[in-house]
C-alpha positions as a Python dict, from the first residue, in 0.01 Angstrom:
ca = {
    (1, 'M'): (0, 0, 0),
    (2, 'A'): (-309, 120, -190),
    (3, 'T'): (-467, 460, -157),
    (4, 'A'): (-817, 581, -200),
    (5, 'Q'): (-713, 703, -541),
    (6, 'D'): (-603, 363, -653),
    (7, 'V'): (-943, 220, -562),
    (8, 'V'): (-1124, 501, -742),
    (9, 'N'): (-899, 450, -1058),
    (10, 'R'): (-980, 86, -1068),
    (11, 'A'): (-1353, 144, -1012),
    (12, 'A'): (-1346, 372, -1318),
    (13, 'R'): (-1171, 122, -1525),
    (14, 'L'): (-1420, -159, -1422),
    (15, 'I'): (-1705, 49, -1563),
    (16, 'E'): (-1493, 147, -1868),
    (17, 'A'): (-1513, 520, -1783),
    (18, 'T'): (-1137, 525, -1823),
    (19, 'A'): (-901, 307, -2032),
    (20, 'S'): (-602, 104, -1895),
    (21, 'G'): (-324, 331, -1775),
    (22, 'E'): (-569, 631, -1753),
    (23, 'A'): (-710, 802, -1441),
    (24, 'P'): (-1028, 1000, -1382),
    (25, 'T'): (-1003, 1383, -1382),
    (26, 'A'): (-946, 1560, -1056),
    (27, 'I'): (-1320, 1659, -1040),
    (28, 'E'): (-1431, 1301, -1119),
    (29, 'S'): (-1187, 1159, -849),
    (30, 'S'): (-1334, 1412, -603),
    (31, 'D'): (-1686, 1302, -681),
    (32, 'A'): (-1586, 938, -655),
    (33, 'L'): (-1433, 1006, -313),
    (34, 'I'): (-1773, 1130, -196),
    (35, 'A'): (-1938, 810, -330),
    (36, 'F'): (-1657, 608, -163),
    (37, 'N'): (-1715, 761, 184),
    (38, 'D'): (-2096, 708, 137),
    (39, 'L'): (-2028, 340, 61),
    (40, 'L'): (-1823, 290, 376),
    (41, 'D'): (-2086, 483, 580),
    (42, 'S'): (-2366, 251, 461),
    (43, 'W'): (-2154, -55, 540),
    (44, 'Q'): (-2117, 61, 899),
    (45, 'A'): (-2478, -34, 955),
    (46, 'D'): (-2408, -400, 904),
    (47, 'K'): (-2179, -574, 1166),
    (48, 'L'): (-2077, -830, 911),
    (49, 'L'): (-1910, -555, 719),
    (50, 'V'): (-1719, -410, 1014),
    (51, 'Y'): (-1366, -528, 978),
    (52, 'A'): (-1252, -513, 1336),
    (53, 'L'): (-1366, -537, 1698),
    (54, 'V'): (-1223, -314, 1967),
    (55, 'D'): (-1164, -445, 2330),
    (56, 'T'): (-1173, -154, 2576),
    (57, 'P'): (-1103, -219, 2940),
    (58, 'F'): (-1203, -16, 3256),
    (59, 'T'): (-1139, -89, 3615),
    (60, 'L'): (-1468, -130, 3804),
    (61, 'T'): (-1548, 90, 4110),
    (62, 'P'): (-1668, -119, 4399),
    (63, 'T'): (-2034, -61, 4485),
    (64, 'T'): (-2086, 120, 4140),
    (65, 'A'): (-2321, -33, 3892),
    (66, 'S'): (-2348, 235, 3616),
    (67, 'Y'): (-2073, 336, 3379),
    (68, 'T'): (-2068, 573, 3085),
    (69, 'V'): (-1959, 475, 2733),
    (70, 'G'): (-1861, 737, 2477),
    (71, 'P'): (-1645, 1049, 2442),
    (72, 'A'): (-1511, 1157, 2790),
    (73, 'G'): (-1696, 850, 2942),
    (74, 'N'): (-1561, 574, 3171),
    (75, 'F'): (-1510, 376, 2848),
    (76, 'A'): (-1373, 661, 2644),
    (77, 'L'): (-1482, 565, 2289),
    (78, 'T'): (-1524, 796, 1999),
    (79, 'P'): (-1780, 789, 1848),
    (80, 'R'): (-2018, 648, 2105),
    (81, 'P'): (-2094, 281, 2012),
    (82, 'Q'): (-2452, 211, 1915),
    (83, 'R'): (-2429, -135, 2075),
    (84, 'L'): (-2187, -359, 2250),
    (85, 'V'): (-2087, -687, 2101),
    (86, 'D'): (-1958, -863, 2408),
    (87, 'A'): (-1831, -798, 2771),
    (88, 'F'): (-1632, -993, 3010),
    (89, 'V'): (-1450, -949, 3348),
    (90, 'R'): (-1093, -1029, 3376),
    (91, 'I'): (-1024, -1185, 3717),
    (92, 'T'): (-660, -1258, 3655),
    (93, 'G'): (-421, -1222, 3357),
    (94, 'S'): (-549, -1544, 3223),
    (95, 'Q'): (-903, -1586, 3348),
    (96, 'D'): (-1186, -1414, 3174),
    (97, 'L'): (-1558, -1456, 3297),
    (98, 'P'): (-1842, -1355, 3065),
    (99, 'V'): (-2088, -1080, 3138),
    (100, 'Q'): (-2406, -1163, 2940),
    (101, 'L'): (-2552, -848, 2761),
    (102, 'V'): (-2930, -854, 2782),
    (103, 'E'): (-3212, -651, 2618),
    (104, 'E'): (-3434, -406, 2808),
    (105, 'D'): (-3707, -649, 2877),
    (106, 'R'): (-3471, -900, 3040),
    (107, 'W'): (-3302, -629, 3233),
    (108, 'S'): (-3648, -499, 3367),
    (109, 'A'): (-3710, -859, 3475),
    (110, 'I'): (-3440, -837, 3746),
    (111, 'T'): (-3629, -719, 4056),
    (112, 'Q'): (-3346, -687, 4302),
    (113, 'K'): (-3114, -455, 4113),
    (114, 'N'): (-2912, -361, 4429),
    (115, 'S'): (-2794, -717, 4486),
    (116, 'A'): (-2428, -725, 4512),
    (117, 'S'): (-2140, -976, 4426),
    (118, 'D'): (-1769, -953, 4363),
    (119, 'R'): (-1827, -945, 3982),
    (120, 'P'): (-2125, -866, 3748),
    (121, 'I'): (-2299, -1141, 3556),
    (122, 'F'): (-2546, -941, 3345),
    (123, 'G'): (-2515, -596, 3171),
    (124, 'Y'): (-2756, -378, 2989),
    (125, 'Y'): (-2646, -105, 2756),
    (126, 'E'): (-2861, 194, 2686),
    (127, 'P'): (-2706, 399, 2381),
    (128, 'S'): (-2812, 746, 2495),
    (129, 'M'): (-2656, 1065, 2367),
    (130, 'P'): (-2387, 1196, 2401),
    (131, 'T'): (-2276, 898, 2604),
    (132, 'G'): (-2425, 559, 2657),
    (133, 'T'): (-2477, 392, 2983),
    (134, 'L'): (-2376, 39, 3084),
    (135, 'L'): (-2571, -101, 3390),
    (136, 'L'): (-2445, -408, 3570),
    (137, 'W'): (-2599, -676, 3783),
    (138, 'P'): (-2510, -782, 4047),
    (139, 'V'): (-2349, -454, 4176),
    (140, 'P'): (-1975, -535, 4158),
    (141, 'T'): (-1779, -519, 4499),
    (142, 'A'): (-1433, -585, 4349),
    (143, 'A'): (-1214, -368, 4142),
    (144, 'Y'): (-1181, -612, 3856),
    (145, 'D'): (-1122, -497, 3489),
    (146, 'L'): (-1438, -500, 3285),
    (147, 'H'): (-1376, -528, 2912),
    (148, 'I'): (-1637, -428, 2647),
    (149, 'V'): (-1606, -518, 2289),
    (150, 'T'): (-1749, -280, 2026),
    (151, 'W'): (-1751, -243, 1650),
    (152, 'A'): (-1471, -56, 1478),
    (153, 'P'): (-1621, 178, 1228),
    (154, 'C'): (-1475, 221, 883),
    (155, 'S'): (-1335, 571, 912),
    (156, 'E'): (-1411, 829, 656),
    (157, 'L'): (-1148, 887, 402),
    (158, 'A'): (-997, 1235, 440),
    (159, 'S'): (-860, 1258, 92),
    (160, 'L'): (-775, 1063, -226),
    (161, 'A'): (-422, 1027, -94),
    (162, 'T'): (-539, 842, 223),
    (163, 'T'): (-372, 505, 268),
    (164, 'L'): (-613, 217, 304),
    (165, 'A'): (-549, -29, 590),
    (166, 'F'): (-801, -311, 537),
    (167, 'P'): (-777, -688, 575),
    (168, 'P'): (-731, -917, 275),
    (169, 'G'): (-1027, -911, 36),
    (170, 'W'): (-1147, -566, 122),
    (171, 'R'): (-978, -375, -157),
    (172, 'R'): (-1128, -594, -414),
    (173, 'A'): (-1472, -554, -266),
    (174, 'L'): (-1448, -189, -233),
    (175, 'A'): (-1335, -144, -594),
    (176, 'Y'): (-1611, -346, -745),
    (177, 'N'): (-1888, -215, -522),
    (178, 'L'): (-1773, 144, -578),
    (179, 'A'): (-1778, 79, -954),
    (180, 'V'): (-2145, -21, -924),
    (181, 'D'): (-2218, 288, -702),
    (182, 'I'): (-2062, 547, -940),
    (183, 'A'): (-2183, 385, -1271),
    (184, 'S'): (-2497, 600, -1280),
    (185, 'E'): (-2291, 911, -1227),
    (186, 'Y'): (-2095, 834, -1544),
    (187, 'G'): (-2401, 744, -1733),
    (188, 'V'): (-2290, 393, -1800),
    (189, 'S'): (-2432, 47, -1734),
    (190, 'V'): (-2250, -205, -1508),
    (191, 'R'): (-2132, -517, -1687),
    (192, 'P'): (-2293, -831, -1547),
    (193, 'G'): (-1948, -976, -1459),
    (194, 'V'): (-1860, -673, -1255),
    (195, 'A'): (-2190, -667, -1069),
    (196, 'Q'): (-2154, -1037, -986),
    (197, 'I'): (-1802, -992, -849),
    (198, 'A'): (-1927, -694, -642),
    (199, 'V'): (-2182, -918, -479),
    (200, 'E'): (-1947, -1214, -434),
    (201, 'S'): (-1659, -1006, -292),
    (202, 'K'): (-1895, -837, -45),
    (203, 'A'): (-2026, -1175, 65),
    (204, 'T'): (-1669, -1298, 119),
    (205, 'I'): (-1583, -1037, 368),
    (206, 'M'): (-1920, -1089, 542),
    (207, 'R'): (-1849, -1456, 583),
    (208, 'A'): (-1509, -1367, 718),
    (209, 'N'): (-1660, -1142, 985),
    (210, 'H'): (-1927, -1400, 1081),
    (211, 'R'): (-1915, -1505, 1437),
    (212, 'T'): (-2101, -1796, 1584),
    (213, 'M'): (-2389, -1698, 1822),
    (214, 'I'): (-2405, -1853, 2169),
    (215, 'M'): (-2727, -1970, 2320),
    (216, 'Y'): (-2802, -1870, 2677),
    (217, 'T'): (-3080, -1972, 2912),
    (218, 'E'): (-3343, -1726, 3042),
    (219, 'L'): (-3260, -1544, 3359),
    (220, 'G'): (-3527, -1733, 3554),
    (221, 'L'): (-3367, -2068, 3468),
}
């Protein structure tokens, strides 16, 4: 399995900073690791470049409509997610019913927020710090399991020896895009073919992560 050093070595070869069979110096590799982590950090901002989704369950407390999300929260997630991708209530082991996540304006349009039902239909997430808050409507009266789906961030690489665990296509995209990122530090130009593959390989993993959007009616309808 590839390590961060393997990707750094390939990136250096792609911009012809090193020859075949050679490796960057220890200092050059250390600098490239910083660029590598910056690249992963920048990709976290785009959900189409997040390679996994995490499903986190929590058993609802009857008559409680507010739940915390983040470190030491009801949904104990570190780091605190900036947004929720999806939510659903598991009624039985094989029956899941969706909880529609709405924006602030649609949440504010619900006038009777203390209305109760066995399960929630809508949810509003406020990404406050240090923990976010998930509000549910109607107020649930049954202790069903609520599942929230969040982005799995690309973790920072601790060292050049860190083993990479990415889906197919990611290693190529990382090597070519890292090559483009570090070229200026080496004082070299990126060959057109390398730049093109960087764009194409990034687009490939974005397409793989694409999920079809579902249309919902307005609350009043």
